[in-house]
PDB file of C-alpha atoms in Angstrom:
ATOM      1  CA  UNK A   1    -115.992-143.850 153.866  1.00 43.00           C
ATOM      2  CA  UNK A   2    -114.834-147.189 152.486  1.00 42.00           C
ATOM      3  CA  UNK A   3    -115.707-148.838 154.983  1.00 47.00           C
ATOM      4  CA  UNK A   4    -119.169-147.655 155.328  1.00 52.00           C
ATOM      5  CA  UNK A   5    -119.815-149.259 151.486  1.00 64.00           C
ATOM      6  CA  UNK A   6    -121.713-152.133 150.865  1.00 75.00           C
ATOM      7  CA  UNK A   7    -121.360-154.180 147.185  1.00 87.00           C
ATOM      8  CA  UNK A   8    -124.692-152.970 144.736  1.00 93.00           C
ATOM      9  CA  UNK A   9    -125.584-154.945 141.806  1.00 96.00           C
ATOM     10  CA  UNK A  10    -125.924-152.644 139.024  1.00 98.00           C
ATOM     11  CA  UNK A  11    -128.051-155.244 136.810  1.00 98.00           C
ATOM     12  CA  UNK A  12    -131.310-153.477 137.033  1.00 97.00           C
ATOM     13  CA  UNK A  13    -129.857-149.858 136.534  1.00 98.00           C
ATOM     14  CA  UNK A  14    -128.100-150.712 133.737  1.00 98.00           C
ATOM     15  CA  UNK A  15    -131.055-152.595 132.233  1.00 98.00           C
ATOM     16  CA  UNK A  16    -132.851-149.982 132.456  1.00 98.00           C
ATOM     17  CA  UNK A  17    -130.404-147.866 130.108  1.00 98.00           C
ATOM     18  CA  UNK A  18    -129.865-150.359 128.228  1.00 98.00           C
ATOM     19  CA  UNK A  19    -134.102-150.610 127.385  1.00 98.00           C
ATOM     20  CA  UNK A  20    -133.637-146.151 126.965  1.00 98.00           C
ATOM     21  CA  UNK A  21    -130.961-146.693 124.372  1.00 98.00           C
ATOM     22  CA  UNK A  22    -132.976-149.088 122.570  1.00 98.00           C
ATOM     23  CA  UNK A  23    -135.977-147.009 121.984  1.00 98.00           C
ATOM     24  CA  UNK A  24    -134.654-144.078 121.137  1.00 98.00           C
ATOM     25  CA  UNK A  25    -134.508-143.400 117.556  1.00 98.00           C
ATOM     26  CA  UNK A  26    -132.342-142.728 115.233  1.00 97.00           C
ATOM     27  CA  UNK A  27    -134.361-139.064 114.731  1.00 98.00           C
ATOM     28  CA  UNK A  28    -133.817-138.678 117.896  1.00 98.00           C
ATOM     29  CA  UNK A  29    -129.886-138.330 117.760  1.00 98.00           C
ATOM     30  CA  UNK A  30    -129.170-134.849 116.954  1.00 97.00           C
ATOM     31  CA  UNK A  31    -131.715-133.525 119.804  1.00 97.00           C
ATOM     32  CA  UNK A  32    -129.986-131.701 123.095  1.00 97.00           C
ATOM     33  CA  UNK A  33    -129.915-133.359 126.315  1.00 97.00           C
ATOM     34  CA  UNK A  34    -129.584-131.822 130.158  1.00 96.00           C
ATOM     35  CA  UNK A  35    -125.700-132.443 129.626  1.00 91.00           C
ATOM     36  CA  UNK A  36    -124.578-129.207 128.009  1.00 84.00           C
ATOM     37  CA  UNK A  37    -123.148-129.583 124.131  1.00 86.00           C
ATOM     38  CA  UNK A  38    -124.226-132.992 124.465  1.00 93.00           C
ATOM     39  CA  UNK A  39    -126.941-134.033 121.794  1.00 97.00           C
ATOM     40  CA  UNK A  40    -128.004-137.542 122.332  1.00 98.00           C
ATOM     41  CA  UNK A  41    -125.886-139.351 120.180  1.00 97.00           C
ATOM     42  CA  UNK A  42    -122.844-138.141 122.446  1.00 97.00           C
ATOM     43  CA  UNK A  43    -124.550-138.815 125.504  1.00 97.00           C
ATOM     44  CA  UNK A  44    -125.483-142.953 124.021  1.00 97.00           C
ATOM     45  CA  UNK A  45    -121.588-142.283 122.680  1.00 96.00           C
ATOM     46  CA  UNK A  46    -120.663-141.656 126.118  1.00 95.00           C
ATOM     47  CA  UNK A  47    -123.089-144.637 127.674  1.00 97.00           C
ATOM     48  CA  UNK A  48    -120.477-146.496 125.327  1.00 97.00           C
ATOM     49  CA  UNK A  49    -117.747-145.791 126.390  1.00 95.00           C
ATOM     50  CA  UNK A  50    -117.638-145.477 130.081  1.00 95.00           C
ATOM     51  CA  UNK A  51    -119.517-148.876 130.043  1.00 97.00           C
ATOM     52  CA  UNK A  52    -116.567-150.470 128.284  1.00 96.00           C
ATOM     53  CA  UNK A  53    -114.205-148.576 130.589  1.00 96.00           C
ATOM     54  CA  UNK A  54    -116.108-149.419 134.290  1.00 97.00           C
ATOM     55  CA  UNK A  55    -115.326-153.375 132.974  1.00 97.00           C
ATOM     56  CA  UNK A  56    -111.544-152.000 133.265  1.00 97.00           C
ATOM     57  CA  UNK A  57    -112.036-150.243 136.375  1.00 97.00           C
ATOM     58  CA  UNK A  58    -113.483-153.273 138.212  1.00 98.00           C
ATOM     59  CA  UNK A  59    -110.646-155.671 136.740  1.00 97.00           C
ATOM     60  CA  UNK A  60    -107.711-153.132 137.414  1.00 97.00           C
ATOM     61  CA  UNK A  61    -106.788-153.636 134.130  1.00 94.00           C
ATOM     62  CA  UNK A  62    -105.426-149.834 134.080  1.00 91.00           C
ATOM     63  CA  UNK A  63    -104.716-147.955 130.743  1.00 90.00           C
ATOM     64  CA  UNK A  64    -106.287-145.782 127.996  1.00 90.00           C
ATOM     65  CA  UNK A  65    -110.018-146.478 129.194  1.00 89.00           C
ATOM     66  CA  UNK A  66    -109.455-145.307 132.709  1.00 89.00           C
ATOM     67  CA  UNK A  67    -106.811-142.788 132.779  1.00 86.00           C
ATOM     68  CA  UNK A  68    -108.944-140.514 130.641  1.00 77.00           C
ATOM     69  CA  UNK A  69    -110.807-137.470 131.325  1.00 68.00           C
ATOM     70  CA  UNK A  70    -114.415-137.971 132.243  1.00 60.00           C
ATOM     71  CA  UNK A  71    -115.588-134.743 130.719  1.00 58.00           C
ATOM     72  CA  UNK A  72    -114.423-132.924 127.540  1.00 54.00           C
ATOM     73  CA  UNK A  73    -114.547-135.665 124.706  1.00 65.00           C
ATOM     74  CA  UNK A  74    -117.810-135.332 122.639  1.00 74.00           C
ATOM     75  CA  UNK A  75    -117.981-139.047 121.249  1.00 88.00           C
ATOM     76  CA  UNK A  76    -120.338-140.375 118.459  1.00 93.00           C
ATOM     77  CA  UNK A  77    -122.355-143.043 118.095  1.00 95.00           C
ATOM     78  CA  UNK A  78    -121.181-146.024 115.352  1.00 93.00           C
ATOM     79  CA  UNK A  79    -123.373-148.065 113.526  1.00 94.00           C
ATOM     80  CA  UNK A  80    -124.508-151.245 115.550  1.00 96.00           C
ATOM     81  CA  UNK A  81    -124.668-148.675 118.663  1.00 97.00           C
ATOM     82  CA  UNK A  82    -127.146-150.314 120.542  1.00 97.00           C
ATOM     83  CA  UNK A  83    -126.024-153.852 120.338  1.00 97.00           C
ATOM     84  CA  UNK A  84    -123.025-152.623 121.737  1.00 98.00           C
ATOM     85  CA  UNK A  85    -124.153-150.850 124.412  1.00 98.00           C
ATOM     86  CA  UNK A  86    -126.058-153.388 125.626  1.00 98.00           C
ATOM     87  CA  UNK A  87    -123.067-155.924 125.722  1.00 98.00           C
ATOM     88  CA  UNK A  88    -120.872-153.427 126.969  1.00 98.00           C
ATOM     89  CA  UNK A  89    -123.370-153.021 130.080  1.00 98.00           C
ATOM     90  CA  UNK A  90    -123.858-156.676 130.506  1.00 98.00           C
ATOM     91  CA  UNK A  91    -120.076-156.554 130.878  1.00 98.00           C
ATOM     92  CA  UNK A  92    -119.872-153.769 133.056  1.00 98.00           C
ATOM     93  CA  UNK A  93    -122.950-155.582 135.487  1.00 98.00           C
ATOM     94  CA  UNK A  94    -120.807-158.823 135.458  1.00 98.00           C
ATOM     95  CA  UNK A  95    -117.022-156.873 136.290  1.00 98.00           C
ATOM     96  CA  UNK A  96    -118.870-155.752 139.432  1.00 98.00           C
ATOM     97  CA  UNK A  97    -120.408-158.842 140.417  1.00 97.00           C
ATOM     98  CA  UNK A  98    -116.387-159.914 140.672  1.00 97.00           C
ATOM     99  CA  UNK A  99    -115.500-159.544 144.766  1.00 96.00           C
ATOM    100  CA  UNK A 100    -112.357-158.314 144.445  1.00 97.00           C
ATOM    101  CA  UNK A 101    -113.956-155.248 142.421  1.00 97.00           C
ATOM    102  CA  UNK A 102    -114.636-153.707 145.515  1.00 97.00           C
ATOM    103  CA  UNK A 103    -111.410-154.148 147.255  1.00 96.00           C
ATOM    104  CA  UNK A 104    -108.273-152.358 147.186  1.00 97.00           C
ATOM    105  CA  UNK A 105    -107.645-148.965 144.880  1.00 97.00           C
ATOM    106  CA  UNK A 106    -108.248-149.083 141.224  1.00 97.00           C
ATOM    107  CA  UNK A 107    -108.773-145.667 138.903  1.00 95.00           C
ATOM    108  CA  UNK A 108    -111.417-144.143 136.828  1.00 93.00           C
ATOM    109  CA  UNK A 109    -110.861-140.823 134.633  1.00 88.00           C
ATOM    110  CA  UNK A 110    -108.043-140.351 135.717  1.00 89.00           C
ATOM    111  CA  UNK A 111    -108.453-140.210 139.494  1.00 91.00           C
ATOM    112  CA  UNK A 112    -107.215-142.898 141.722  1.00 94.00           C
ATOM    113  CA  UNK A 113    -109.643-144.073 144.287  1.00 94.00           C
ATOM    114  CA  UNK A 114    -110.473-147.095 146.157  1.00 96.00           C
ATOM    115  CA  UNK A 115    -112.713-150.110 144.314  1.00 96.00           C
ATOM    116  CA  UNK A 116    -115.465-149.416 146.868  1.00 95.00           C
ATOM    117  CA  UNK A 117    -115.905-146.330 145.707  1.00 95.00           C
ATOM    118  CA  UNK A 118    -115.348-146.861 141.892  1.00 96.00           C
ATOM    119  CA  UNK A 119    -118.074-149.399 142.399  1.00 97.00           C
ATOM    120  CA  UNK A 120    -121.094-146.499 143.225  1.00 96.00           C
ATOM    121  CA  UNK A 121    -119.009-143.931 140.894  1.00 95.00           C
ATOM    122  CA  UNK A 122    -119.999-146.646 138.329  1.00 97.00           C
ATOM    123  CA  UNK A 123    -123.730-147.171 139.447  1.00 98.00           C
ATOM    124  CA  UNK A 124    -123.709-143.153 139.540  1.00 96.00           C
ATOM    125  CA  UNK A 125    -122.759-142.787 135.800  1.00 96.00           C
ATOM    126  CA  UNK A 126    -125.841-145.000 134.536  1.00 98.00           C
ATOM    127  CA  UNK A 127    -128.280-143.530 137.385  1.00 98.00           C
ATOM    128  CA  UNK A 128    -127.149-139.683 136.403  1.00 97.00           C
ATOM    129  CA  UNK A 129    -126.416-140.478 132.318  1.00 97.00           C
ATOM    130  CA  UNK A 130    -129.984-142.717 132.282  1.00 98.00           C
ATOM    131  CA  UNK A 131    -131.789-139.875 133.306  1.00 98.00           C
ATOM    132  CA  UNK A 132    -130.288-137.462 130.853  1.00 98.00           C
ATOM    133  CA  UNK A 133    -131.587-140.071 127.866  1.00 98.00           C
ATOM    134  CA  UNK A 134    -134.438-140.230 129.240  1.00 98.00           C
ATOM    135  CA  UNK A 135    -135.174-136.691 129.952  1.00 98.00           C
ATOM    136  CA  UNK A 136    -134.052-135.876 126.159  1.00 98.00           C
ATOM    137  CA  UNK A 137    -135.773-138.473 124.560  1.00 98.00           C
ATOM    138  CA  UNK A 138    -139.315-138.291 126.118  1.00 97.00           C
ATOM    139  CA  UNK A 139    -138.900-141.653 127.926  1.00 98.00           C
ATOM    140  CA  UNK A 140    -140.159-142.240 131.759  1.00 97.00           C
ATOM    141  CA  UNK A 141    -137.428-143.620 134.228  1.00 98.00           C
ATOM    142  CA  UNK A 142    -138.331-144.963 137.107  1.00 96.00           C
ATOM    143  CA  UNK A 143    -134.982-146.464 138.405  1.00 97.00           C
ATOM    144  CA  UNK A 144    -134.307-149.181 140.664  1.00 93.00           C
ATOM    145  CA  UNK A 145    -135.101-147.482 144.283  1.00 95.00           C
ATOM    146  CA  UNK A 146    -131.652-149.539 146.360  1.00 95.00           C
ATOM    147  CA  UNK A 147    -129.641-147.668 143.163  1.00 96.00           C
ATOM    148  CA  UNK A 148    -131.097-144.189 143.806  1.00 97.00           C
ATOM    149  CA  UNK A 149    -130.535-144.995 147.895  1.00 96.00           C
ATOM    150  CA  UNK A 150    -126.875-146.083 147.315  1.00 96.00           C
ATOM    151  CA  UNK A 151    -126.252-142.933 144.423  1.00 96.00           C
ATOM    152  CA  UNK A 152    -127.849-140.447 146.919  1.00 95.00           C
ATOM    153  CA  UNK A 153    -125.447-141.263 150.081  1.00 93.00           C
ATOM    154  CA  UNK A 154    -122.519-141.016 147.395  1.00 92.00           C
ATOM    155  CA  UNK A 155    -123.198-137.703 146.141  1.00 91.00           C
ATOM    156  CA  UNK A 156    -124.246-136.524 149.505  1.00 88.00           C
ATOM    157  CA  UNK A 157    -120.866-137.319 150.926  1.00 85.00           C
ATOM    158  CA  UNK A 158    -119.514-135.460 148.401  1.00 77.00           C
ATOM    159  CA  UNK A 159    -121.495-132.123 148.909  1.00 69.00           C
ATOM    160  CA  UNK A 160    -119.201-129.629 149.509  1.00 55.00           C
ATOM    161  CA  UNK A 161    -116.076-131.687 149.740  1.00 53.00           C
ATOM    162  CA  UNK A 162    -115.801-130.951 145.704  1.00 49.00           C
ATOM    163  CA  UNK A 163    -115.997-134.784 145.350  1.00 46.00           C
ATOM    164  CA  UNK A 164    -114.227-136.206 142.366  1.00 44.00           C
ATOM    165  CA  UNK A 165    -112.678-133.262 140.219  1.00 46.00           C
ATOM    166  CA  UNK A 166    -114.446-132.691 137.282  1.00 47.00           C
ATOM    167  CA  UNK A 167    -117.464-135.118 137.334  1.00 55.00           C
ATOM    168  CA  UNK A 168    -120.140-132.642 138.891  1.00 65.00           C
ATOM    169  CA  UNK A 169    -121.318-128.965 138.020  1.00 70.00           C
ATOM    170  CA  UNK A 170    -121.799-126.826 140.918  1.00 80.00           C
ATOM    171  CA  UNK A 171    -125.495-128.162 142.979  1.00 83.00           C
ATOM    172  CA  UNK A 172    -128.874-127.072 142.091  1.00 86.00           C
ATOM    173  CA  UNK A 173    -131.400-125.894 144.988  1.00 88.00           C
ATOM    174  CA  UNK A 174    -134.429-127.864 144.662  1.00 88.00           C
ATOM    175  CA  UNK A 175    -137.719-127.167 147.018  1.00 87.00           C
ATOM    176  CA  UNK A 176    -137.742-128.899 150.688  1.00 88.00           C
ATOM    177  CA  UNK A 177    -139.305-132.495 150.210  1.00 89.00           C
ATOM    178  CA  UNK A 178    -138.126-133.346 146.824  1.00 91.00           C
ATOM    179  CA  UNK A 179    -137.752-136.867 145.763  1.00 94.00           C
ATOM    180  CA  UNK A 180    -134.442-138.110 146.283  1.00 96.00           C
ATOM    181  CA  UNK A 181    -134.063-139.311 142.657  1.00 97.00           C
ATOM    182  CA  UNK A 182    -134.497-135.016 142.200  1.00 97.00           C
ATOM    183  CA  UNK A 183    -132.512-134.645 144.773  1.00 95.00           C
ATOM    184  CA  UNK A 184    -129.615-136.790 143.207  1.00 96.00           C
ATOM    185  CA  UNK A 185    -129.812-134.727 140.032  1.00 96.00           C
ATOM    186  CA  UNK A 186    -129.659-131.664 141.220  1.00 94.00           C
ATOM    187  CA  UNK A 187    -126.592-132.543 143.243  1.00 93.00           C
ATOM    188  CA  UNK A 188    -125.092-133.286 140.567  1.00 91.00           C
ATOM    189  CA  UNK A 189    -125.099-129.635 138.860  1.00 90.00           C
ATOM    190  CA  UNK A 190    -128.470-130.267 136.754  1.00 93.00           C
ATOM    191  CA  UNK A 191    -132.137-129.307 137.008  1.00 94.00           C
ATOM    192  CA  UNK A 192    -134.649-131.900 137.634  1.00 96.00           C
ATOM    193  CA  UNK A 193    -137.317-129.676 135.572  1.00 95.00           C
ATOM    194  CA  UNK A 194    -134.985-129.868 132.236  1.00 95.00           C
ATOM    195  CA  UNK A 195    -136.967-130.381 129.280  1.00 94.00           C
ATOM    196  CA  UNK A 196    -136.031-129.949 125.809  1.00 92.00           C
ATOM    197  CA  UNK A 197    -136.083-126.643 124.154  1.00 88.00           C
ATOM    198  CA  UNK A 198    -139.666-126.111 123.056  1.00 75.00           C
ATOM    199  CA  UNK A 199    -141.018-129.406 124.653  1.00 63.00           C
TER     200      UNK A 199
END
């Protein structure tokens, strides 16, 4: 499959979170999000972390940030959140850019796998976790179409082959002709009609 990769640029995806995390409010960080026992400030505490630990990842600089597990930490938000966000995710954009990012094996949560792949696993965590903010906060999302293309033919691949253990629920059906963005969300285990309780 490797082989089969092309680099992606993750600089408009991870704008785009970075603009989500921004406006949403303070108020706003106690509501629930499509990610279950996940309010929002876990899910921007999340966006945190995994943006400091792709920058790892790309650099092969192995250790606490990407031998952990992926799922099952419910992490906070600390003051000055948003500033570092978005330098964590101007970081992450920048790690990628590197070449040599994309060659060779590195890890991520705890799963070896080659940089190739790491790369869209990365692009796949801002595409997936950006829709969940936006989803629980109200926002719109339109992401960057090439990210959705390249995020679709990774999660496709991975249909039924149980893809990387522990990132995914189990695939939602969604009607013939659905947009692929839809499409991408419901293969990873969530419902593209989520909305908040009582929204």
């Amino acid at each position: 499959m490797t082989e089969m990769i092309e680099r992606v640029d993750l600089a408009a995806q991870a704008r785009l979170v970075a603009q989500l995390g921004e406006r949403t409010t303070d108020a706003q960080l106690g509501d629930p999000t499509p990610c279950e026992d996940y309010a929002v400030r876990h899910l921007l505490g999340h966006l945190v972390m995994l943006s400091a630990a792709f920058q790892d990842v790309a650099r092969k600089e192995l250790g606490p940030l990407t031998s952990g597990s992926p799922t099952g930490h419910r992490l906070d938000v600390a003051p000055g959140w948003r500033d570092e966000l978005a330098t964590n995710l101007d970081g992450m954009v920048a790690a990628w850019r590197a070449p040599e990012a994309w060659e060779g094996r590195t890890e991520a949560g705890g799963q070896s796998l080659p940089g190739a792949v790491a790369g869209l696993v990365a692009l796949d965590e801002l595409l997936l976790h950006g829709w969940d903010l936006a989803r629980a906060t109200g926002q719109p999302y339109d992401p960057d179409p090439d990210s959705v293309r390249a995020v679709h033919a990774l999660v496709s691949s991975w249909a039924g082959s149980g893809g990387i253990e522990g990132m995914f629920a189990a695939p939602v059906p969604v009607p013939e002709g659905a947009g692929l963005l839809d499409q991408v969300v419901a293969l990873s285990g969530r419902r593209p009609d989520w909305t908040p309780p009582g929204g």
